[in-house]
Every structure is written in structure tokens, then in C-alpha cells.
GROMACS .gro file of C-alpha atoms in nm:
model
  341
    1MET     CA    1  23.770  11.151  26.754
    2THR     CA    2  23.871  10.824  26.918
    3ILE     CA    3  23.589  10.570  26.951
    4ARG     CA    4  23.598  10.411  27.296
    5VAL     CA    5  23.475  10.050  27.302
    6VAL     CA    6  23.388   9.807  27.581
    7ILE     CA    7  23.385   9.439  27.482
    8VAL     CA    8  23.152   9.199  27.666
    9GLU     CA    9  23.240   8.843  27.560
   10ASP     CA   10  23.267   8.525  27.764
   11SER     CA   11  23.522   8.354  27.539
   12ALA     CA   12  23.878   8.457  27.628
   13THR     CA   13  23.990   8.371  27.275
   14MET     CA   14  23.721   8.584  27.112
   15ARG     CA   15  23.790   8.871  27.355
   16ALA     CA   16  24.155   8.862  27.255
   17LEU     CA   17  24.070   8.849  26.883
   18LEU     CA   18  23.833   9.143  26.916
   19MET     CA   19  24.084   9.347  27.115
   20THR     CA   20  24.360   9.274  26.863
   21ARG     CA   21  24.147   9.356  26.560
   22LEU     CA   22  23.996   9.675  26.699
   23SER     CA   23  24.330   9.799  26.830
   24GLN     CA   24  24.466   9.796  26.474
   25GLU     CA   25  24.245  10.096  26.394
   26PRO     CA   26  24.390  10.436  26.489
   27ASP     CA   27  24.047  10.580  26.568
   28ILE     CA   28  23.929  10.294  26.792
   29GLU     CA   29  24.038  10.227  27.152
   30VAL     CA   30  23.930   9.924  27.352
   31VAL     CA   31  23.901  10.075  27.699
   32ALA     CA   32  23.790   9.754  27.875
   33ALA     CA   33  23.680   9.396  27.820
   34ALA     CA   34  23.442   9.190  28.034
   35ALA     CA   35  23.383   8.816  28.057
   36ASN     CA   36  23.022   8.837  28.177
   37ALA     CA   37  22.726   9.066  28.224
   38GLN     CA   38  22.813   9.166  28.581
   39GLU     CA   39  23.163   9.275  28.480
   40GLY     CA   40  23.024   9.441  28.169
   41ARG     CA   41  22.774   9.648  28.363
   42GLU     CA   42  23.045   9.776  28.597
   43LEU     CA   43  23.285   9.858  28.312
   44ILE     CA   44  23.017  10.038  28.111
   45ARG     CA   45  22.934  10.246  28.418
   46ARG     CA   46  23.302  10.322  28.483
   47PHE     CA   47  23.423  10.400  28.131
   48ASP     CA   48  23.105  10.536  27.964
   49PRO     CA   49  23.206  10.396  27.621
   50ASP     CA   50  23.090  10.517  27.281
   51VAL     CA   51  23.010  10.161  27.169
   52VAL     CA   52  22.960   9.823  27.338
   53THR     CA   53  23.012   9.491  27.161
   54LEU     CA   54  22.801   9.221  27.323
   55ASP     CA   55  22.805   8.844  27.290
   56ILE     CA   56  22.437   8.772  27.332
   57GLU     CA   57  22.485   8.395  27.382
   58MET     CA   58  22.700   8.406  27.696
   59PRO     CA   59  22.624   8.124  27.942
   60GLY     CA   60  22.496   8.211  28.286
   61MET     CA   61  22.319   8.525  28.174
   62ASN     CA   62  22.019   8.644  27.977
   63GLY     CA   63  22.170   8.860  27.705
   64LEU     CA   64  21.840   9.027  27.623
   65ASP     CA   65  21.785   9.125  27.986
   66PHE     CA   66  22.136   9.267  27.999
   67LEU     CA   67  22.070   9.466  27.683
   68ASP     CA   68  21.747   9.600  27.836
   69LYS     CA   69  21.942   9.715  28.142
   70ILE     CA   70  22.201   9.892  27.927
   71MET     CA   71  21.933  10.072  27.729
   72ALA     CA   72  21.731  10.167  28.037
   73LEU     CA   73  22.012  10.271  28.272
   74ARG     CA   74  22.283  10.400  28.038
   75PRO     CA   75  22.165  10.402  27.674
   76THR     CA   76  22.469  10.312  27.463
   77PRO     CA   77  22.505  10.191  27.103
   78VAL     CA   78  22.533   9.811  27.122
   79ILE     CA   79  22.660   9.583  26.846
   80ILE     CA   80  22.564   9.219  26.891
   81ILE     CA   81  22.845   8.973  26.817
   82SER     CA   82  22.660   8.652  26.731
   83GLY     CA   83  22.760   8.294  26.670
   84ALA     CA   84  22.639   8.069  26.393
   85THR     CA   85  22.371   7.882  26.585
   86GLN     CA   86  22.005   7.914  26.499
   87GLN     CA   87  21.932   8.017  26.857
   88GLY     CA   88  22.202   8.283  26.834
   89ALA     CA   89  22.043   8.428  26.521
   90ALA     CA   90  21.697   8.426  26.679
   91THR     CA   91  21.823   8.599  26.993
   92THR     CA   92  22.009   8.855  26.783
   93ALA     CA   93  21.688   8.936  26.596
   94GLN     CA   94  21.516   9.000  26.930
   95ALA     CA   95  21.807   9.218  27.043
   96LEU     CA   96  21.783   9.431  26.729
   97ALA     CA   97  21.411   9.476  26.795
   98ARG     CA   98  21.491   9.587  27.150
   99GLY     CA   99  21.743   9.858  27.070
  100ALA     CA  100  22.075   9.706  26.958
  101VAL     CA  101  22.192   9.912  26.662
  102ALA     CA  102  22.363   9.639  26.458
  103CYS     CA  103  22.481   9.279  26.453
  104TYR     CA  104  22.801   9.111  26.341
  105ALA     CA  105  22.828   8.739  26.266
  106LYS     CA  106  23.132   8.562  26.406
  107PRO     CA  107  23.335   8.426  26.112
  108GLN     CA  108  23.309   8.060  26.018
  109GLY     CA  109  23.550   7.818  25.858
  110GLY     CA  110  23.867   7.969  25.999
  111GLN     CA  111  23.815   8.311  25.842
  112PRO     CA  112  23.997   8.592  26.025
  113LEU     CA  113  23.784   8.809  26.250
  114GLY     CA  114  23.686   9.133  26.077
  115ALA     CA  115  23.879   9.055  25.760
  116ASP     CA  116  23.611   9.208  25.538
  117GLY     CA  117  23.615   9.537  25.729
  118ARG     CA  118  23.245   9.514  25.815
  119LEU     CA  119  23.299   9.500  26.191
  120ILE     CA  120  23.504   9.820  26.185
  121GLU     CA  121  23.244   9.986  25.964
  122LEU     CA  122  22.967   9.890  26.208
  123ILE     CA  123  23.160  10.030  26.506
  124ARG     CA  124  23.218  10.360  26.327
  125GLU     CA  125  22.851  10.379  26.235
  126ALA     CA  126  22.741  10.292  26.588
  127ALA     CA  127  22.962  10.564  26.734
  128GLN     CA  128  22.749  10.821  26.553
  129VAL     CA  129  22.433  10.709  26.733
  130ARG     CA  130  22.327  10.937  27.017
  131PHE     CA  131  22.077  10.848  27.289
  132ALA     CA  132  21.937  11.103  27.531
  133ARG     CA  133  22.067  11.020  27.878
  134GLY     CA  134  21.794  10.939  28.124
  135SER     CA  135  21.553  10.835  27.851
  136VAL     CA  136  21.440  10.484  27.772
  137PRO     CA  137  21.443  10.408  27.399
  138ALA     CA  138  21.149  10.235  27.236
  139THR     CA  139  21.157   9.861  27.293
  140GLY     CA  140  21.054   9.775  26.942
  141ARG     CA  141  20.751   9.585  27.065
  142ALA     CA  142  20.469   9.613  26.818
  143VAL     CA  143  20.183   9.851  26.876
  144PRO     CA  144  19.833   9.704  26.842
  145ALA     CA  145  19.716   9.638  26.489
  146ALA     CA  146  19.465   9.876  26.337
  147ASN     CA  147  19.110   9.803  26.446
  148PRO     CA  148  18.843   9.690  26.198
  149ALA     CA  149  18.690  10.039  26.186
  150VAL     CA  150  18.999  10.165  26.005
  151ALA     CA  151  19.029  10.104  25.632
  152LEU     CA  152  19.357  10.112  25.442
  153LEU     CA  153  19.403  10.374  25.175
  154ARG     CA  154  19.466  10.128  24.899
  155PRO     CA  155  19.802  10.168  24.734
  156ARG     CA  156  19.878   9.860  24.530
  157LEU     CA  157  20.216   9.816  24.698
  158VAL     CA  158  20.433   9.957  24.978
  159ALA     CA  159  20.815   9.959  24.968
  160ILE     CA  160  21.026  10.017  25.281
  161GLY     CA  161  21.399  10.070  25.326
  162ALA     CA  162  21.598  10.069  25.651
  163SER     CA  163  21.946  10.021  25.790
  164THR     CA  164  22.100  10.100  26.132
  165GLY     CA  165  21.825  10.074  26.392
  166GLY     CA  166  21.585   9.955  26.127
  167VAL     CA  167  21.467   9.632  26.289
  168GLU     CA  168  21.332   9.822  26.587
  169ALA     CA  169  21.169  10.076  26.352
  170LEU     CA  170  21.015   9.799  26.141
  171HIS     CA  171  20.851   9.652  26.449
  172ALA     CA  172  20.690   9.990  26.516
  173VAL     CA  173  20.574  10.044  26.156
  174LEU     CA  174  20.469   9.693  26.058
  175GLY     CA  175  20.318   9.621  26.398
  176ALA     CA  176  20.048   9.875  26.314
  177TYR     CA  177  19.960   9.704  25.985
  178PRO     CA  178  19.623   9.527  25.950
  179ASP     CA  179  19.612   9.171  25.827
  180ASP     CA  180  19.480   9.280  25.485
  181CYS     CA  181  19.760   9.526  25.409
  182PRO     CA  182  19.886   9.583  25.054
  183PRO     CA  183  20.184   9.367  24.959
  184THR     CA  184  20.490   9.525  25.117
  185LEU     CA  185  20.854   9.480  25.019
  186VAL     CA  186  21.133   9.556  25.267
  187VAL     CA  187  21.506   9.600  25.223
  188GLN     CA  188  21.676   9.602  25.564
  189HIS     CA  189  22.056   9.611  25.557
  190VAL     CA  190  22.155   9.301  25.753
  191ASN     CA  191  22.377   8.997  25.726
  192ALA     CA  192  22.194   8.715  25.545
  193ARG     CA  193  22.254   8.487  25.844
  194PHE     CA  194  22.012   8.696  26.052
  195ALA     CA  195  21.745   8.771  25.789
  196PRO     CA  196  21.532   8.457  25.853
  197SER     CA  197  21.519   8.524  26.227
  198ILE     CA  198  21.432   8.889  26.173
  199ALA     CA  199  21.147   8.788  25.942
  200HIS     CA  200  21.029   8.536  26.202
  201SER     CA  201  21.036   8.791  26.485
  202LEU     CA  202  20.841   9.041  26.276
  203ASP     CA  203  20.591   8.776  26.176
  204ALA     CA  204  20.527   8.696  26.541
  205ALA     CA  205  20.463   9.064  26.616
  206CYS     CA  206  20.250   9.157  26.314
  207SER     CA  207  19.894   9.087  26.205
  208ALA     CA  208  20.012   9.052  25.845
  209ARG     CA  209  20.222   8.755  25.732
  210VAL     CA  210  20.597   8.832  25.722
  211VAL     CA  211  20.820   8.608  25.506
  212LEU     CA  212  21.154   8.617  25.327
  213ALA     CA  213  21.115   8.713  24.963
  214GLU     CA  214  21.168   8.432  24.713
  215PRO     CA  215  21.229   8.456  24.337
  216ASP     CA  216  20.920   8.514  24.121
  217THR     CA  217  20.682   8.512  24.418
  218LEU     CA  218  20.336   8.649  24.345
  219LEU     CA  219  20.290   8.953  24.570
  220ARG     CA  220  19.974   8.904  24.773
  221PRO     CA  221  19.774   9.133  25.005
  222GLY     CA  222  19.831   9.063  25.371
  223HIS     CA  223  20.196   8.973  25.310
  224ILE     CA  224  20.523   9.150  25.388
  225TYR     CA  225  20.834   9.032  25.201
  226ILE     CA  226  21.181   9.084  25.353
  227ALA     CA  227  21.490   9.083  25.130
  228PRO     CA  228  21.701   8.780  25.228
  229GLY     CA  229  22.020   8.990  25.235
  230ASP     CA  230  22.217   8.734  25.033
  231ASP     CA  231  22.382   8.959  24.773
  232ARG     CA  232  22.072   8.981  24.554
  233HIS     CA  233  21.871   9.292  24.481
  234LEU     CA  234  21.498   9.279  24.556
  235THR     CA  235  21.281   9.436  24.285
  236VAL     CA  236  20.925   9.433  24.154
  237ALA     CA  237  20.846   9.261  23.825
  238GLY     CA  238  20.533   9.223  23.612
  239THR     CA  239  20.256   9.460  23.510
  240GLY     CA  240  19.983   9.340  23.746
  241PRO     CA  241  19.980   9.096  23.901
  242PHE     CA  242  20.322   9.186  24.036
  243TYR     CA  243  20.604   8.954  24.142
  244ALA     CA  244  20.909   8.976  24.365
  245ARG     CA  245  21.233   8.938  24.177
  246LEU     CA  246  21.573   8.859  24.329
  247ARG     CA  247  21.871   8.916  24.103
  248ALA     CA  248  22.246   8.916  24.141
  249GLY     CA  249  22.431   9.237  24.073
  250SER     CA  250  22.677   9.492  24.200
  251ALA     CA  251  22.634   9.703  24.511
  252VAL     CA  252  22.434  10.021  24.457
  253SER     CA  253  22.474  10.312  24.699
  254GLY     CA  254  22.718  10.084  24.880
  255HIS     CA  255  22.469   9.804  24.941
  256LEU     CA  256  22.354   9.472  24.799
  257PRO     CA  257  22.058   9.450  24.830
  258SER     CA  258  21.999   9.821  24.788
  259VAL     CA  259  21.697  10.028  24.887
  260ASP     CA  260  21.758  10.249  24.584
  261VAL     CA  261  21.720   9.952  24.350
  262LEU     CA  262  21.393   9.846  24.513
  263PHE     CA  263  21.249  10.197  24.509
  264GLN     CA  264  21.353  10.257  24.147
  265SER     CA  265  21.178   9.938  24.036
  266VAL     CA  266  20.861  10.035  24.224
  267ALA     CA  267  20.864  10.381  24.066
  268GLU     CA  268  20.892  10.227  23.720
  269LYS     CA  269  20.631   9.955  23.768
  270LEU     CA  270  20.367  10.121  23.987
  271GLY     CA  271  20.411  10.498  23.970
  272SER     CA  272  20.148  10.672  24.179
  273ASP     CA  273  19.994  10.341  24.293
  274ALA     CA  274  20.267  10.284  24.553
  275VAL     CA  275  20.399  10.418  24.883
  276GLY     CA  276  20.768  10.449  24.968
  277ILE     CA  277  20.892  10.464  25.328
  278LEU     CA  278  21.254  10.538  25.424
  279LEU     CA  279  21.350  10.460  25.782
  280THR     CA  280  21.654  10.510  26.003
  281GLY     CA  281  21.997  10.427  25.864
  282MET     CA  282  22.352  10.536  25.793
  283GLY     CA  283  22.446  10.680  25.454
  284SER     CA  284  22.215  10.770  25.168
  285ASP     CA  285  22.083  10.443  25.026
  286GLY     CA  286  21.719  10.493  24.929
  287ALA     CA  287  21.732  10.871  24.883
  288GLN     CA  288  21.757  10.866  24.504
  289GLY     CA  289  21.505  10.585  24.480
  290LEU     CA  290  21.256  10.769  24.702
  291LEU     CA  291  21.300  11.073  24.477
  292ALA     CA  292  21.216  10.856  24.175
  293MET     CA  293  20.901  10.737  24.352
  294TYR     CA  294  20.808  11.096  24.443
  295ARG     CA  295  20.850  11.209  24.084
  296ALA     CA  296  20.638  10.913  23.969
  297GLY     CA  297  20.353  11.034  24.190
  298ALA     CA  298  20.388  10.791  24.481
  299LEU     CA  299  20.330  10.892  24.842
  300THR     CA  300  20.678  10.913  24.999
  301ILE     CA  301  20.745  10.914  25.375
  302ALA     CA  302  21.070  10.966  25.567
  303GLN     CA  303  21.121  10.895  25.936
  304ASP     CA  304  21.187  11.211  26.136
  305GLU     CA  305  21.519  11.286  26.305
  306ALA     CA  306  21.393  11.265  26.662
  307SER     CA  307  21.281  10.901  26.628
  308CYS     CA  308  21.574  10.782  26.413
  309THR     CA  309  21.863  10.584  26.553
  310VAL     CA  310  22.068  10.735  26.270
  311PHE     CA  311  21.916  11.010  26.056
  312GLY     CA  312  22.147  10.960  25.755
  313MET     CA  313  21.919  10.794  25.499
  314PRO     CA  314  21.606  10.999  25.575
  315ARG     CA  315  21.814  11.316  25.591
  316ALA     CA  316  21.957  11.250  25.246
  317ALA     CA  317  21.609  11.194  25.102
  318ILE     CA  318  21.467  11.505  25.267
  319ALA     CA  319  21.759  11.713  25.132
  320LEU     CA  320  21.667  11.600  24.781
  321GLY     CA  321  21.303  11.698  24.830
  322ALA     CA  322  21.203  11.331  24.800
  323ALA     CA  323  20.984  11.307  25.111
  324ALA     CA  324  20.627  11.430  25.085
  325VAL     CA  325  20.575  11.342  25.453
  326ILE     CA  326  20.820  11.346  25.746
  327ALA     CA  327  20.683  11.156  26.046
  328PRO     CA  328  20.791  10.991  26.372
  329VAL     CA  329  20.826  10.616  26.345
  330THR     CA  330  20.514  10.552  26.552
  331GLY     CA  331  20.309  10.777  26.321
  332ILE     CA  332  20.415  10.638  25.985
  333SER     CA  333  20.158  10.362  25.948
  334SER     CA  334  19.877  10.600  26.042
  335ARG     CA  335  19.963  10.797  25.728
  336LEU     CA  336  19.843  10.496  25.528
  337PHE     CA  337  19.509  10.469  25.710
  338ARG     CA  338  19.185  10.664  25.728
  339LYS     CA  339  18.856  10.602  25.899
  340ALA     CA  340  18.612  10.407  25.691
  341ALA     CA  341  18.322  10.608  25.556
   0.00000   0.00000   0.00000
């Protein structure tokens, strides 16, 4: 199958670089390229592409509004092509929360565009996303936090893994957390450049405090710790109290940081005192780790197919028998709550 791509990018140089790089792949065809949102909207309508690459920082337009129009009028997998600015990273984090499936950082320091193969990988992953025509995907805006009459079933720790479409899913799950939640560790596959902005956007939408994990940080209730995505695995250390540990290593299940590594460490350190949640994502990272948590007695939850952007990671876990609960993304947090006696 040939993947048909529309490029929306205001820089003529970057448009040319993207067209040249993508055209080198036999399974990718650039069917059109636009210099602004108005052109992009017309070309998306005309060519009905499999994937759109979008420069979110284009002058003279609101990239987030344009993304909202794409997702409302013609839902299409969108990859954000972002620059190095802090504002660009912040806007990209918002775009991921509002339905973009992935982000790619423009290279710095004269590096060739797409030299590491990640851009091509993202486009191939995005092409596997399917949206129902005529439907409006979830915006990723947080649902109201649990009210005071609801008490958390008290696991000592929650571990969450996500990939493609995961930022939007995290907004739905973590937005329902109360401010006194158990310490929660999250591995979201994302470029390290965007991790701080994603943590900030989640923090603004959640009752609990959302921060980037730091080495040897004491894990505290009411806090959610996001892996910084900088080629270090996030794990749990200690015997109670517990600490976040960041360590260098090799990719596991194709990723660094890896959800499998986090889940395995939680299974070993906390056993039945933890909850594992595996959200939308390509591939199988997290499946073996969720199985380890299940076998250790932890409550294990996988996002259901209907609410996933990509069902790969949850599907792999379910196939292994690792998920005790399969739930829509908006129902996952409720599995951790019960009415107070």
C-alpha cells in the first residue's frame, strides 16, 4: 500500500526537504504540499491523504485551530513538524492533546532531515490510524476531577505506558485523578524536546501535580512523574519509601525509555500493591511488563480498541492474557475509584 501524504509547511525550503526525503521511500507518495492553512485545507479535501504533516508554527494562522478543523471536518492522522523554540514545543504538546498522533522535531545543527529514520517510521505508524468519518475525536481536554465523595482504592503506586495517541489518552485518564492520588509513573514515547511541554500541559489540566521524573526522586502521593524521554529508562527503586530511578541502557522492545522496563520494575518492587495501565500505541512495548505485573498480583488495565488511536500495545498485552480489565479511555480512572463508605 502506498501512503499518500499532504505536507502543510510555510517554509519553501522545509517543504522541499520534506518532499525530497519522503519521496525516497517506495511506499510513500507526497500527493500535494501547501504553504498555509487555507491551501492545506483545500488540498486535504481534494486528495484525502492517509497522513498530513503540519508545521504548527506557521505565521498568519493558528495551527491548533487548523488542527481542530481537520479533526472535526475530515479526521486524518496528523504529524506535527515542530521547530526548536519553546513556544513550538508548548504548541506541539497542545496539538498532541487535541488529536495529533505524533510529533517530529526539525533537526538542529545542520543535521539532515529524517536521517535517523524516525520521521519515516512515524509516517508509517500514522498511516495505520483510522478515524471514523463524520465523527469528532475526543479533544483530550480533561474531564472533571473526582469529587470529594469518591475515595481512591489505595494502591501504593500506578504505572502507565503509552505511545501513538498517548498524550490525548493521558489527558483523559489523568484528568480524572484526584489531587491525593497514589504516586504515578508514566512512560510516553516522545522526543525529549517535547517532554517538558507535555508534562506542563498535563499539569495544567490535572488536579494532581505533574512533573518530569528526576533521578532518585522520592515518590509522593498527589504526584505524577513523566519519563523525560532522554534515552534513560524510568524505573522504581527502594523498598518503601520508593524512588524514581533514571538509568542509561539499551532500547527494550524497541524503545528507550521502555514501558516494559518500567512495568517490570514495578512488578518486582511492589507486586500486588500496584496498578498497571497500558494505553494506545504502536507495537508491543509494555505487553510483557504488564504480564509481569499481572502475575505479581497487580491490577492490570488495557485501553479498549474502540477508544485507541492505535490498538497495537493494548492488543499485544490482551493477547498474552496480561490485562485483567479492558476499558475505554474515559472509564479507566473510574476503575481505580469507589464510593467512600
